[in-house]
Coordinates of C-alpha atoms and ligand atoms in Angstrom, one line a residue:
M1 CA -3.5 -1.7 -4.2
C2 CA -3.9 1.7 -4.9
G3 CA -1.5 4.0 -6.8
I4 CA -1.0 7.8 -6.9
V5 CA 0.4 9.8 -9.5
G6 CA 0.1 14.0 -9.3
Y7 CA 1.4 16.7 -11.3
V8 CA 2.8 20.1 -10.8
G9 CA 4.6 22.6 -13.5
K10 CA 4.6 23.7 -17.6
E11 CA 2.9 20.2 -19.6
Q12 CA -0.4 19.6 -20.0
A13 CA -1.5 17.8 -17.2
A14 CA -3.9 14.7 -18.0
P15 CA -1.7 12.6 -20.4
I16 CA 1.1 12.3 -17.3
L17 CA -1.6 11.5 -15.1
L18 CA -2.8 8.5 -17.2
D19 CA 0.6 7.3 -18.3
G20 CA 2.1 7.9 -14.5
L21 CA -1.0 5.4 -13.7
S22 CA -0.3 3.1 -16.2
R23 CA 3.5 2.2 -14.8
L24 CA 1.1 1.3 -11.3
E25 CA -0.9 -1.1 -12.9
Y26 CA 1.2 -3.9 -12.1
R27 CA -0.3 -2.9 -8.3
G28 CA -3.0 -4.5 -8.8
Y29 CA -6.6 -2.4 -8.9
D30 CA -10.1 -2.0 -10.6
S31 CA -11.3 1.5 -11.4
A32 CA -8.9 5.2 -11.9
G33 CA -10.0 8.5 -12.3
V34 CA -7.4 11.9 -12.7
A35 CA -9.0 15.5 -11.1
V36 CA -7.4 18.4 -13.0
Y37 CA -7.2 21.6 -12.7
S38 CA -9.1 22.8 -16.3
G39 CA -9.0 27.6 -15.3
R40 CA -11.6 29.7 -13.7
D41 CA -14.9 28.5 -15.9
Q42 CA -14.1 25.3 -15.8
G43 CA -12.1 24.3 -12.6
L44 CA -11.8 21.1 -11.7
N45 CA -12.7 18.4 -14.2
V46 CA -12.6 14.5 -12.9
H47 CA -13.0 11.9 -14.8
K48 CA -13.8 8.7 -13.5
A49 CA -14.0 4.4 -15.1
K50 CA -14.6 1.6 -13.3
G51 CA -12.3 -0.7 -15.0
R52 CA -9.4 -1.3 -16.8
L53 CA -7.4 2.2 -17.4
K54 CA -7.8 2.0 -21.1
V55 CA -11.6 2.6 -20.6
L56 CA -11.1 6.3 -18.7
S57 CA -8.1 6.9 -20.8
G58 CA -10.0 6.5 -24.2
L59 CA -12.9 8.4 -22.7
L60 CA -10.4 11.4 -22.5
D61 CA -8.7 10.3 -26.0
G62 CA -5.1 9.6 -23.9
G63 CA -5.2 12.8 -21.5
A64 CA -5.3 15.1 -24.9
A65 CA -8.9 16.0 -24.1
V66 CA -8.4 17.5 -20.4
E67 CA -6.9 21.0 -20.4
G68 CA -5.0 21.6 -17.4
T69 CA -1.2 21.8 -15.9
V70 CA -1.9 20.5 -12.7
G71 CA -4.1 17.4 -11.3
V72 CA -3.8 14.1 -9.4
G73 CA -4.8 10.4 -10.7
H74 CA -5.5 7.6 -9.0
T75 CA -6.6 3.9 -9.9
R76 CA -8.4 2.0 -7.1
W77 CA -8.1 -1.6 -4.9
A78 CA -11.8 -1.7 -4.0
T79 CA -11.7 -1.4 0.0
H80 CA -14.7 0.2 1.2
G81 CA -17.2 0.8 -1.8
A82 CA -17.2 -1.6 -4.0
P83 CA -15.2 -1.1 -7.9
S84 CA -17.7 1.7 -9.6
D85 CA -17.1 5.1 -11.2
E86 CA -18.7 7.3 -7.9
N87 CA -16.2 4.7 -5.5
S88 CA -13.8 5.9 -8.0
H89 CA -10.6 8.6 -7.1
P90 CA -10.4 11.4 -7.0
Q91 CA -13.1 12.5 -4.3
V92 CA -14.9 16.2 -4.3
S93 CA -15.9 17.8 -1.9
R94 CA -19.7 19.8 -2.8
S95 CA -18.7 22.5 -3.7
G96 CA -16.7 21.0 -6.6
K97 CA -13.5 22.7 -5.0
I98 CA -11.8 20.0 -3.5
A99 CA -10.3 16.4 -5.1
V100 CA -8.3 13.8 -3.1
V101 CA -7.0 10.7 -4.4
H102 CA -6.3 8.8 -1.5
N103 CA -4.3 5.0 -0.9
G104 CA -5.1 3.0 2.7
I105 CA -7.9 3.6 4.9
I106 CA -9.3 6.2 6.6
E107 CA -10.3 4.1 10.2
N108 CA -13.0 6.2 11.9
Y109 CA -14.2 7.3 8.6
G110 CA -17.9 6.0 9.8
E111 CA -17.7 8.7 12.7
L112 CA -17.0 11.3 10.3
K113 CA -19.5 10.8 8.0
A114 CA -22.4 11.2 10.6
F115 CA -20.5 14.6 11.7
L116 CA -20.3 16.0 8.3
Q117 CA -24.1 14.4 7.8
G118 CA -25.3 16.2 10.8
Q119 CA -24.0 19.0 8.9
G120 CA -25.1 18.5 6.0
V121 CA -23.1 17.5 3.2
P122 CA -24.6 15.2 1.5
F123 CA -22.6 11.6 0.2
T124 CA -22.6 10.6 -2.9
S125 CA -20.1 7.3 -2.6
E126 CA -19.5 5.0 -0.7
T127 CA -15.4 5.6 0.7
D128 CA -14.0 6.4 3.7
T129 CA -11.4 8.6 1.1
E130 CA -15.1 10.9 0.7
V131 CA -15.3 12.2 3.5
V132 CA -11.5 13.6 3.1
A133 CA -11.9 15.7 0.4
H134 CA -15.4 17.3 2.8
L135 CA -13.6 17.7 5.9
V136 CA -10.7 19.7 4.9
E137 CA -14.0 21.7 2.8
Y138 CA -15.3 22.1 6.6
F139 CA -12.3 23.2 8.0
Q140 CA -11.7 26.2 5.0
K141 CA -15.2 27.4 6.6
D142 CA -12.9 30.0 9.0
G143 CA -11.4 30.9 4.7
A144 CA -8.2 28.9 5.8
D145 CA -5.9 28.3 3.4
I146 CA -6.0 24.8 1.5
L147 CA -2.7 23.3 3.8
T148 CA -4.2 25.1 6.7
A149 CA -7.3 23.1 6.7
V150 CA -6.1 19.9 5.5
G151 CA -3.1 20.8 8.5
R152 CA -6.7 20.6 11.2
C153 CA -9.0 17.5 9.2
L154 CA -5.5 15.1 9.9
R155 CA -6.1 16.4 13.3
R156 CA -9.7 13.8 12.6
I157 CA -8.4 10.8 10.6
E158 CA -6.6 7.7 11.5
G159 CA -5.6 5.5 10.3
A160 CA -3.7 5.0 6.9
Y161 CA -3.3 7.0 4.0
A162 CA -1.2 8.7 1.1
L163 CA -3.5 11.9 -0.3
G164 CA -2.9 14.2 -2.8
I165 CA -5.6 17.5 -3.0
I166 CA -5.8 20.0 -5.6
S167 CA -7.8 23.5 -5.2
A168 CA -9.9 24.7 -7.1
D169 CA -9.2 28.2 -5.5
E170 CA -5.2 27.3 -4.9
P171 CA -4.7 25.9 -8.2
D172 CA -1.2 26.5 -8.5
R173 CA -0.4 23.9 -5.5
L174 CA -1.0 19.9 -4.9
I175 CA -1.0 18.9 -1.2
A176 CA 0.3 15.5 -0.2
V177 CA 0.8 13.9 3.5
R178 CA 1.6 10.9 4.5
K179 CA 0.3 8.0 7.1
D180 CA 1.7 4.7 7.1
S181 CA 0.9 4.5 3.0
P182 CA 4.1 5.6 0.5
L183 CA 4.8 8.5 -1.0
I184 CA 7.4 10.2 -2.9
L185 CA 7.8 13.2 -3.8
G186 CA 9.7 13.8 -7.4
Y187 CA 12.0 17.3 -8.7
G188 CA 11.6 17.8 -12.2
D189 CA 12.2 21.3 -14.8
G190 CA 9.7 23.4 -13.6
C191 CA 7.3 21.1 -12.7
T192 CA 7.5 18.7 -9.7
F193 CA 5.8 15.0 -9.2
L194 CA 4.1 13.1 -6.4
A195 CA 3.3 9.3 -7.0
S196 CA 3.3 6.2 -4.3
D197 CA 5.7 4.0 -6.4
I198 CA 8.8 5.8 -8.3
T199 CA 8.2 3.8 -11.2
A200 CA 5.1 6.5 -11.6
I201 CA 7.0 8.9 -12.5
L202 CA 11.2 7.4 -13.6
R203 CA 10.1 8.6 -17.1
H204 CA 10.4 12.6 -15.8
T205 CA 12.2 12.7 -13.0
R206 CA 15.4 10.6 -11.0
R207 CA 15.5 13.1 -7.9
A208 CA 13.9 11.8 -5.4
S209 CA 12.5 12.8 -1.9
Y210 CA 10.8 10.2 0.2
M211 CA 7.6 11.6 2.6
D212 CA 8.0 9.9 6.5
D213 CA 4.9 9.5 8.5
G214 CA 3.4 12.6 9.9
E215 CA 4.9 14.6 7.0
A216 CA 2.7 16.7 4.4
A217 CA 4.3 18.8 1.4
V218 CA 3.3 21.5 -1.0
L219 CA 4.1 20.8 -5.1
T220 CA 4.6 23.9 -7.2
R221 CA 5.6 23.9 -10.4
D222 CA 9.1 25.7 -8.9
G223 CA 10.2 23.5 -6.0
I224 CA 8.0 21.5 -2.6
Q225 CA 8.5 22.7 1.0
C226 CA 7.9 19.8 3.2
Y227 CA 6.6 20.2 6.7
D228 CA 6.9 18.1 9.9
H229 CA 3.6 16.9 11.7
L230 CA 3.7 20.2 13.9
M231 CA 3.6 21.2 10.2
Q232 CA 6.9 22.9 10.7
P233 CA 9.0 23.5 7.4
I234 CA 12.0 21.0 7.1
E235 CA 14.5 20.7 4.4
K236 CA 14.4 16.8 2.9
E237 CA 16.5 15.0 1.2
I238 CA 17.0 14.8 -2.5
C239 CA 18.1 11.1 -3.2
Q240 CA 18.9 10.4 -6.9
V241 CA 16.9 6.5 -8.3
D242 CA 19.2 4.5 -10.4
W243 CA 17.0 1.7 -11.7
E244 CA 17.3 1.7 -15.1
I245 CA 13.1 2.5 -16.8
D246 CA 13.7 0.1 -19.4
A247 CA 13.3 -2.5 -16.3
A248 CA 10.3 -1.9 -15.6
E249 CA 9.1 -2.3 -19.7
K250 CA 8.2 -5.6 -20.7
G251 CA 11.5 -5.3 -23.5
G252 CA 9.7 -7.3 -26.5
Y253 CA 8.3 -9.9 -23.6
E254 CA 4.7 -10.8 -24.3
H255 CA 5.0 -10.8 -19.6
F256 CA 6.6 -9.2 -16.8
M257 CA 6.3 -12.0 -15.0
F258 CA 8.5 -14.1 -17.8
K259 CA 10.7 -11.2 -18.3
E260 CA 11.8 -11.5 -14.8
I261 CA 11.9 -15.2 -14.5
M262 CA 14.6 -14.8 -17.1
E263 CA 16.3 -12.1 -15.6
Q264 CA 16.9 -14.4 -12.5
P265 CA 21.1 -15.0 -13.4
E266 CA 21.3 -11.4 -14.0
A267 CA 19.8 -10.7 -10.6
L268 CA 21.7 -12.5 -8.6
R269 CA 24.9 -11.5 -10.0
R270 CA 24.0 -8.7 -8.8
A271 CA 23.4 -9.9 -5.6
V272 CA 25.8 -11.8 -4.8
F273 CA 29.0 -11.6 -6.5
P274 CA 29.6 -8.0 -4.9
R275 CA 28.9 -9.6 -1.7
I276 CA 31.6 -12.6 -2.0
R277 CA 34.7 -11.3 -2.0
N278 CA 38.6 -12.6 -0.8
G279 CA 36.7 -16.3 -0.2
E280 CA 34.3 -14.5 2.8
V281 CA 30.9 -12.1 2.9
F282 CA 31.5 -8.8 2.8
L283 CA 28.2 -7.2 3.4
E284 CA 28.0 -3.2 2.8
D285 CA 27.6 -0.5 5.9
F286 CA 27.5 -3.8 8.0
A287 CA 26.0 -2.5 12.0
L288 CA 25.4 -5.8 13.6
S289 CA 29.0 -6.3 16.0
D290 CA 30.8 -9.5 16.4
E291 CA 29.5 -8.9 19.8
Y292 CA 26.5 -8.6 19.2
I293 CA 26.4 -11.3 17.1
K294 CA 27.3 -13.8 19.4
S295 CA 24.3 -11.9 22.8
L296 CA 21.9 -13.8 20.0
R297 CA 19.7 -15.6 21.4
N298 CA 17.2 -16.1 18.8
I299 CA 16.4 -15.3 15.7
H300 CA 13.1 -14.5 14.2
I301 CA 11.7 -14.0 10.2
V302 CA 8.4 -12.2 9.7
A303 CA 7.5 -11.7 6.1
C304 CA 4.3 -12.2 4.2
G305 CA 3.5 -14.9 0.6
S306 CA 6.9 -15.2 -0.6
S307 CA 8.8 -13.0 1.5
Y308 CA 7.3 -15.9 4.2
H309 CA 8.1 -18.9 1.8
V310 CA 12.0 -17.5 2.0
G311 CA 12.3 -17.3 5.5
M312 CA 10.9 -21.4 5.5
V313 CA 13.6 -22.2 3.5
G314 CA 15.9 -19.6 5.7
K315 CA 14.9 -20.9 8.7
Y316 CA 16.2 -24.6 7.5
N317 CA 19.6 -23.1 6.7
L318 CA 20.6 -20.4 8.7
E319 CA 19.6 -22.8 12.0
K320 CA 21.7 -25.3 10.0
M321 CA 24.8 -22.9 10.2
L322 CA 24.4 -20.8 13.0
R323 CA 23.1 -23.5 15.6
L324 CA 20.5 -20.6 17.0
P325 CA 17.0 -21.8 16.8
V326 CA 15.2 -19.5 14.1
E327 CA 11.5 -19.2 13.9
V328 CA 9.5 -17.7 11.4
T329 CA 5.8 -16.0 11.2
L330 CA 3.7 -14.4 9.4
G331 CA 3.7 -10.6 9.3
S332 CA 0.0 -10.7 10.0
E333 CA 0.0 -12.6 12.8
F334 CA 2.9 -11.7 14.5
R335 CA 1.9 -8.5 16.6
Y336 CA -1.2 -10.2 17.4
M337 CA 0.5 -13.2 19.2
D338 CA 3.0 -12.5 21.7
P339 CA 5.8 -14.0 20.5
I340 CA 9.0 -14.4 22.5
V341 CA 11.0 -11.3 21.2
D342 CA 13.5 -8.9 23.1
E343 CA 17.0 -7.2 22.4
K344 CA 18.6 -10.6 22.5
T345 CA 16.5 -11.2 19.1
L346 CA 17.3 -10.6 15.9
V347 CA 14.7 -10.4 14.2
I348 CA 14.6 -10.5 10.3
V349 CA 12.0 -8.2 8.2
I350 CA 12.1 -10.0 4.4
S351 CA 9.5 -7.8 1.6
Q352 CA 10.1 -8.0 -1.9
S353 CA 8.2 -3.8 -2.3
G354 CA 8.8 -3.3 1.9
E355 CA 5.6 -1.4 1.9
T356 CA 3.5 -4.2 3.5
L357 CA 1.8 -3.3 6.3
D358 CA 0.7 -6.4 7.7
T359 CA 5.4 -6.5 8.1
M360 CA 5.8 -3.9 8.5
A361 CA 2.7 -4.3 11.5
A362 CA 5.0 -6.8 12.5
L363 CA 8.2 -4.8 12.4
R364 CA 6.6 -2.3 14.8
E365 CA 5.9 -4.6 17.5
A366 CA 9.2 -6.8 17.2
R367 CA 10.9 -2.6 18.0
R368 CA 8.6 -1.9 20.4
R369 CA 9.4 -5.4 22.5
G370 CA 13.4 -4.1 22.2
A371 CA 14.4 -6.5 19.0
S372 CA 17.1 -4.9 16.7
I373 CA 15.8 -5.4 13.2
L374 CA 17.2 -6.1 9.9
S375 CA 15.0 -5.7 6.5
I376 CA 15.7 -8.2 3.5
V377 CA 14.5 -5.4 0.6
N378 CA 14.6 -4.5 -2.6
V379 CA 12.5 -1.5 -2.8
V380 CA 15.7 1.7 -2.3
G381 CA 14.2 3.9 0.5
S382 CA 11.2 2.1 0.7
S383 CA 9.0 2.3 4.7
I384 CA 10.5 -1.6 5.8
A385 CA 14.2 -0.2 4.7
R386 CA 14.0 2.9 6.0
E387 CA 12.2 1.9 9.0
S388 CA 14.9 -1.4 10.6
D389 CA 18.1 -1.0 11.9
Q390 CA 20.0 -2.5 9.1
V391 CA 19.1 -3.3 5.7
L392 CA 20.4 -6.0 3.1
Y393 CA 19.0 -4.3 -0.3
T394 CA 18.4 -7.3 -2.6
W395 CA 19.3 -5.1 -6.1
A396 CA 17.1 -7.1 -8.2
G397 CA 15.4 -3.6 -10.2
P398 CA 12.3 -3.4 -10.7
E399 CA 9.4 -6.3 -10.2
I400 CA 6.6 -5.6 -12.1
A401 CA 4.5 -8.9 -11.5
V402 CA 2.6 -9.9 -9.0
A403 CA 4.2 -13.2 -8.5
T404 CA 7.2 -12.7 -7.4
T405 CA 10.2 -14.1 -9.5
K406 CA 13.5 -12.1 -9.0
A407 CA 13.1 -10.8 -4.9
Y408 CA 12.2 -14.4 -3.9
T409 CA 15.9 -15.9 -5.1
T410 CA 17.4 -12.3 -4.8
Q411 CA 16.0 -12.3 -0.4
L412 CA 16.8 -16.1 -0.1
A413 CA 20.5 -15.4 -1.9
V414 CA 20.9 -12.4 0.8
L415 CA 19.2 -14.7 3.3
D416 CA 22.1 -17.0 2.9
L417 CA 25.1 -14.8 2.9
L418 CA 23.7 -13.4 5.7
G419 CA 24.0 -16.7 7.8
L420 CA 27.3 -17.2 6.3
Y421 CA 28.7 -14.3 7.8
M422 CA 26.8 -15.0 10.9
S423 CA 28.3 -18.6 11.5
R424 CA 32.1 -16.7 10.6
V425 CA 31.2 -14.8 13.0
L426 CA 29.9 -17.7 15.4
G427 CA 32.0 -19.9 14.1
S428 CA 29.5 -22.4 14.2
M429 CA 30.0 -23.5 10.6
P430 CA 33.8 -25.3 9.7
A431 CA 35.5 -23.0 7.7
E432 CA 36.3 -24.9 4.6
E433 CA 32.2 -26.0 3.9
R434 CA 32.0 -22.3 4.1
R435 CA 34.1 -21.3 2.2
A436 CA 32.7 -24.1 -0.1
V437 CA 29.1 -22.1 -0.5
L438 CA 30.5 -18.9 -1.0
E439 CA 32.1 -20.9 -4.1
D440 CA 29.7 -22.9 -5.5
F441 CA 27.6 -19.2 -5.0
K442 CA 29.8 -18.0 -7.7
T443 CA 28.1 -20.5 -10.1
L444 CA 25.0 -20.1 -8.8
P445 CA 23.7 -17.7 -12.1
E446 CA 25.4 -19.9 -14.3
K447 CA 23.5 -23.0 -13.6
L448 CA 20.5 -20.7 -13.5
E449 CA 20.6 -20.1 -16.8
K450 CA 21.2 -23.4 -18.3
V451 CA 18.4 -24.2 -15.6
L452 CA 16.1 -21.2 -17.4
S453 CA 17.9 -22.8 -20.7
C454 CA 15.2 -26.3 -20.4
K455 CA 12.2 -23.6 -20.6
D456 CA 10.2 -26.0 -23.3
G457 CA 10.9 -29.1 -21.5
V458 CA 8.3 -27.3 -18.3
Q459 CA 6.2 -26.0 -20.8
Y460 CA 5.4 -29.6 -22.5
Y461 CA 4.5 -30.8 -18.4
A462 CA 2.8 -27.4 -17.9
S463 CA 1.4 -28.6 -20.9
Q464 CA -0.1 -32.0 -20.1
Y465 CA -0.9 -31.5 -16.5
F466 CA -2.8 -27.4 -16.6
N467 CA -5.9 -28.3 -16.7
R468 CA -6.0 -30.2 -13.4
D469 CA -8.2 -29.6 -10.9
S470 CA -5.9 -29.7 -8.0
V471 CA -1.8 -29.8 -7.5
F472 CA -0.5 -30.7 -4.6
Y473 CA 3.6 -30.3 -3.6
I474 CA 5.3 -32.3 -1.2
G475 CA 9.0 -32.1 -0.2
R476 CA 10.8 -32.7 2.5
N477 CA 13.3 -30.2 4.7
V478 CA 13.8 -26.7 2.3
D479 CA 11.6 -29.2 -0.3
Y480 CA 8.9 -28.8 1.6
A481 CA 9.6 -25.2 1.8
L482 CA 10.6 -24.5 -1.5
G483 CA 6.9 -26.6 -2.5
L484 CA 5.3 -24.0 -0.6
E485 CA 6.2 -21.7 -2.5
G486 CA 5.3 -23.5 -6.4
S487 CA 2.5 -24.4 -4.9
L488 CA 1.4 -20.4 -4.4
K489 CA 3.1 -19.3 -7.5
L490 CA 0.8 -21.4 -9.5
K491 CA -3.0 -21.3 -7.7
E492 CA -2.1 -17.0 -7.7
I493 CA -2.1 -16.9 -11.4
S494 CA -3.3 -19.7 -12.6
Y495 CA -5.9 -20.4 -10.5
V496 CA -5.3 -24.4 -10.4
H497 CA -6.5 -25.4 -6.9
S498 CA -3.2 -26.3 -5.2
E499 CA -1.8 -27.1 -2.0
A500 CA 1.9 -28.0 -0.5
Y501 CA 2.7 -30.5 2.1
A502 CA 5.3 -31.8 4.0
S503 CA 5.6 -35.3 2.3
G504 CA 6.1 -37.2 5.9
E505 CA 2.3 -35.9 6.2
L506 CA 0.9 -37.4 4.2
K507 CA 0.5 -40.7 6.2
H508 CA -1.6 -38.3 8.1
G509 CA -4.4 -37.7 6.4
T510 CA -4.1 -35.9 3.2
I511 CA -3.5 -39.0 1.0
S512 CA -6.4 -39.3 0.9
L513 CA -6.9 -36.4 -1.7
I514 CA -4.9 -38.4 -3.7
E515 CA -7.1 -39.6 -6.0
E516 CA -6.8 -40.9 -10.4
G517 CA -6.2 -36.7 -11.9
S518 CA -4.4 -35.9 -8.9
L519 CA -1.3 -34.1 -9.9
V520 CA 1.8 -33.9 -7.8
V521 CA 5.1 -31.9 -8.0
A522 CA 7.2 -34.2 -6.0
L523 CA 10.5 -32.1 -4.9
G524 CA 13.0 -34.5 -4.6
T525 CA 16.4 -31.7 -4.7
C526 CA 17.4 -32.7 -1.2
L527 CA 19.7 -35.7 -2.0
R528 CA 20.2 -37.1 1.9
L529 CA 16.5 -37.9 1.7
F530 CA 16.2 -39.0 -1.4
D531 CA 15.4 -42.1 -0.3
K532 CA 12.1 -41.3 1.7
A533 CA 11.5 -38.9 -1.5
M534 CA 11.2 -41.6 -3.4
S535 CA 8.5 -44.0 -1.5
N536 CA 6.4 -40.8 -0.9
I537 CA 6.8 -40.6 -5.0
V538 CA 5.4 -44.7 -5.2
E539 CA 2.8 -44.5 -2.0
V540 CA 1.1 -41.5 -4.8
K541 CA 1.2 -43.8 -7.4
S542 CA -0.2 -46.0 -6.4
R543 CA -2.9 -44.3 -4.9
G544 CA -3.2 -43.3 -9.3
G545 CA -2.3 -40.0 -8.4
D546 CA 0.4 -39.2 -11.4
V547 CA 3.8 -37.8 -10.3
L548 CA 6.2 -34.6 -12.0
A549 CA 9.1 -35.2 -9.9
L550 CA 12.5 -32.5 -9.2
T551 CA 15.6 -33.9 -8.6
T552 CA 19.5 -32.9 -9.0
E553 CA 20.7 -34.1 -12.5
S554 CA 22.7 -37.2 -10.9
R555 CA 19.5 -38.3 -9.7
A556 CA 16.9 -37.5 -12.5
A557 CA 17.3 -41.3 -14.2
E558 CA 16.3 -42.3 -10.8
M559 CA 13.5 -40.9 -10.5
A560 CA 11.9 -40.8 -14.4
K561 CA 11.9 -45.3 -13.2
T562 CA 9.1 -43.7 -11.2
A563 CA 7.5 -40.1 -12.1
N564 CA 5.5 -39.4 -15.3
G565 CA 8.4 -37.2 -15.6
V566 CA 11.2 -35.6 -14.1
I567 CA 12.4 -32.4 -13.9
A568 CA 15.9 -32.2 -13.3
I569 CA 18.7 -29.2 -12.0
P570 CA 22.2 -28.9 -11.5
D571 CA 23.8 -30.3 -8.4
A572 CA 25.3 -27.3 -5.9
H573 CA 25.5 -27.5 -1.8
P574 CA 21.8 -28.4 -0.5
M575 CA 21.8 -25.3 1.3
L576 CA 22.1 -23.5 -2.6
L577 CA 19.1 -25.8 -4.4
P578 CA 16.2 -23.9 -3.9
L579 CA 17.6 -21.1 -5.8
L580 CA 18.2 -22.9 -8.6
G581 CA 14.7 -25.6 -8.0
V582 CA 13.0 -22.4 -7.5
A583 CA 12.8 -21.6 -11.3
P584 CA 11.0 -24.5 -12.7
L585 CA 8.1 -24.4 -10.2
Q586 CA 7.7 -20.2 -11.8
L587 CA 7.9 -22.0 -15.0
F588 CA 5.1 -24.6 -14.2
A589 CA 3.1 -22.0 -13.3
Y590 CA 4.2 -19.7 -15.3
Y591 CA 2.8 -22.0 -18.6
A592 CA -0.1 -23.1 -16.9
A593 CA -1.7 -19.5 -16.6
L594 CA -0.7 -18.9 -20.3
M595 CA -2.5 -22.2 -21.1
R596 CA -5.9 -21.6 -19.3
G597 CA -5.5 -18.1 -20.0
C598 CA -5.8 -16.0 -17.4
D599 CA -4.3 -12.4 -16.7
I600 CA -0.4 -13.2 -16.0
D601 CA 0.9 -10.1 -14.2
K602 CA -2.4 -9.1 -13.0
P603 CA -4.3 -12.4 -11.4
R604 CA -7.2 -11.7 -10.2
N605 CA -7.9 -9.5 -6.5
L606 CA -4.2 -9.7 -6.1
A607 CA -1.9 -6.6 -5.2
K608 CA 1.9 -6.6 -5.7
S609 CA 2.3 -4.1 -2.3
V610 CA -0.2 -5.3 0.0
T611 CA -0.5 -1.6 2.1
V612 CA -4.3 -2.9 3.8
E613 CA -4.2 -5.7 6.5
Ligands
M6R701 O1 6.8 -6.7 -0.8 P1 5.7 -8.1 -0.1 O2 8.0 -8.6 0.0 O3 6.5 -7.5 1.6 O4 5.3 -9.2 0.0 C1 5.0 -10.1 0.1 C2 3.8 -11.2 -0.3 O5 2.6 -9.5 -0.7 C3 4.3 -11.3 -1.2 O6 5.6 -12.1 -1.8 C4 2.8 -11.6 -2.3 O7 2.9 -13.6 -1.7 C5 3.2 -12.4 -3.6 N1 2.6 -12.3 -5.5 C6 3.6 -14.0 -4.0 O8 4.4 -14.4 -5.4

């Protein structure tokens, strides 16, 4: 999705903006631009280019070619209007004195455009954003200053927006505005920053404030003044961001995705170890009382993409541990259903970025219906974290690759820990079993290291199968949920068509797709269903399909008698096996994409943080 960076200080702005934008490339984009105030003679210097940031950077000699110490930059992910130089941001007002960068969508832009055109304003792009630049200028007709004009503009625009606005008439300040799209303010020494994602400014400062919906801010080199939705001055808390800069760098790896796959054992240690004390689960700042937990009638998990797949595994595990009905719904569907959610429902929201718009909309709908919201989030201070009643952070560190890996494993681990915690309160699981799971939990990072150390074996299988047209993932119970994730990983980065099915469904129709040359990834880690998994493998093989199987070490030899290839993971408590089983699936997708020459960290059409509906 789009990215915003802004800078007001004493240094040359353009190189800082371009560097910041380069840190946001992982979010996905199709064009980029900057606007810098270059003095009274030149006014606003606006440069935009379709394509990768290096195109723009090349045009500007890395920013050295643009004078000025105040500016805004943007990476655009096209929504209104195709990727092109004209549609790139910043969008500029008719006089050329106001430049705007925007994340989100101005929903009533058509009506506003018609109004402005009626006033004789010519439009040069197809974007919704251009109306903001013209509208701010329109509201300055009576000589209003930029902040007042922006305030008037906000009363007219509808939709979601994070805006960075610069005016040649007031060149020592940047205006920032937020509604339903994240925006972060950074405090440096003699300078201030604006960013849609903390990674853009982490090299310059760790002191940041998170803007809330309806707020505006004026950034100058001496500080930042924030305003509430009535444009009354407010004080914002300044937080210290503790993410390591190195964590957002490739550190010698060819791809972020591979680095993040390999970081999983350490991420698990961070997510799990501090939360197991004296043989029980300890959840930091946990505000859900035992009485509340005992009063619950059901649990509803909402999430999108891989986070939804975590919820699918969670449904099996939580229902087993808690004996409460658990429903899992896609964030994009939730608000359009009539979900059975009220004050006796715990809604668990899962999101790596904490900014996914569909998930956020589901959260708000659940709150409106009276539910308590507990979120499992990676990005500290993100919108979903801030709007939840209770947050459990995954502490996975920055995840840059579009394909999520370490966020998936840590989300799942935290969800399991939550289930174990609640099962103690509810008395719904024998204490010995709970302790056994917790004991096993502590061995997981080491076991995961072992799985990852066998990456060459997975690479070999990828080399055998990377050019298949279609890949089917099958499994039962948690293996089915795991298959959904394996399939998504493969299709999103390698562009190989893949589907995941519950194995039992094959005979109800989908087996007609299996033919000579089909690859089926058969997941058989769920040992109580091992025989069923074997039968499905035989069914596939007898129809000419090839089978790559995944099971535990104790059953690998047996599976190898029938499957074409077997990947083995260490044995562990059944509930924890998806935490180990996902790693070979991630590696398989990674190597397949590598062999197919795909852009692994930035797959086509995708964005890391999906902030539009
Ligand atoms: O940040 P979120 O966890 O809310 O993101 C949800 C999905 O967009 C995300 O998991 C997506 O499916 C990933 N690209 C999967 O690798």
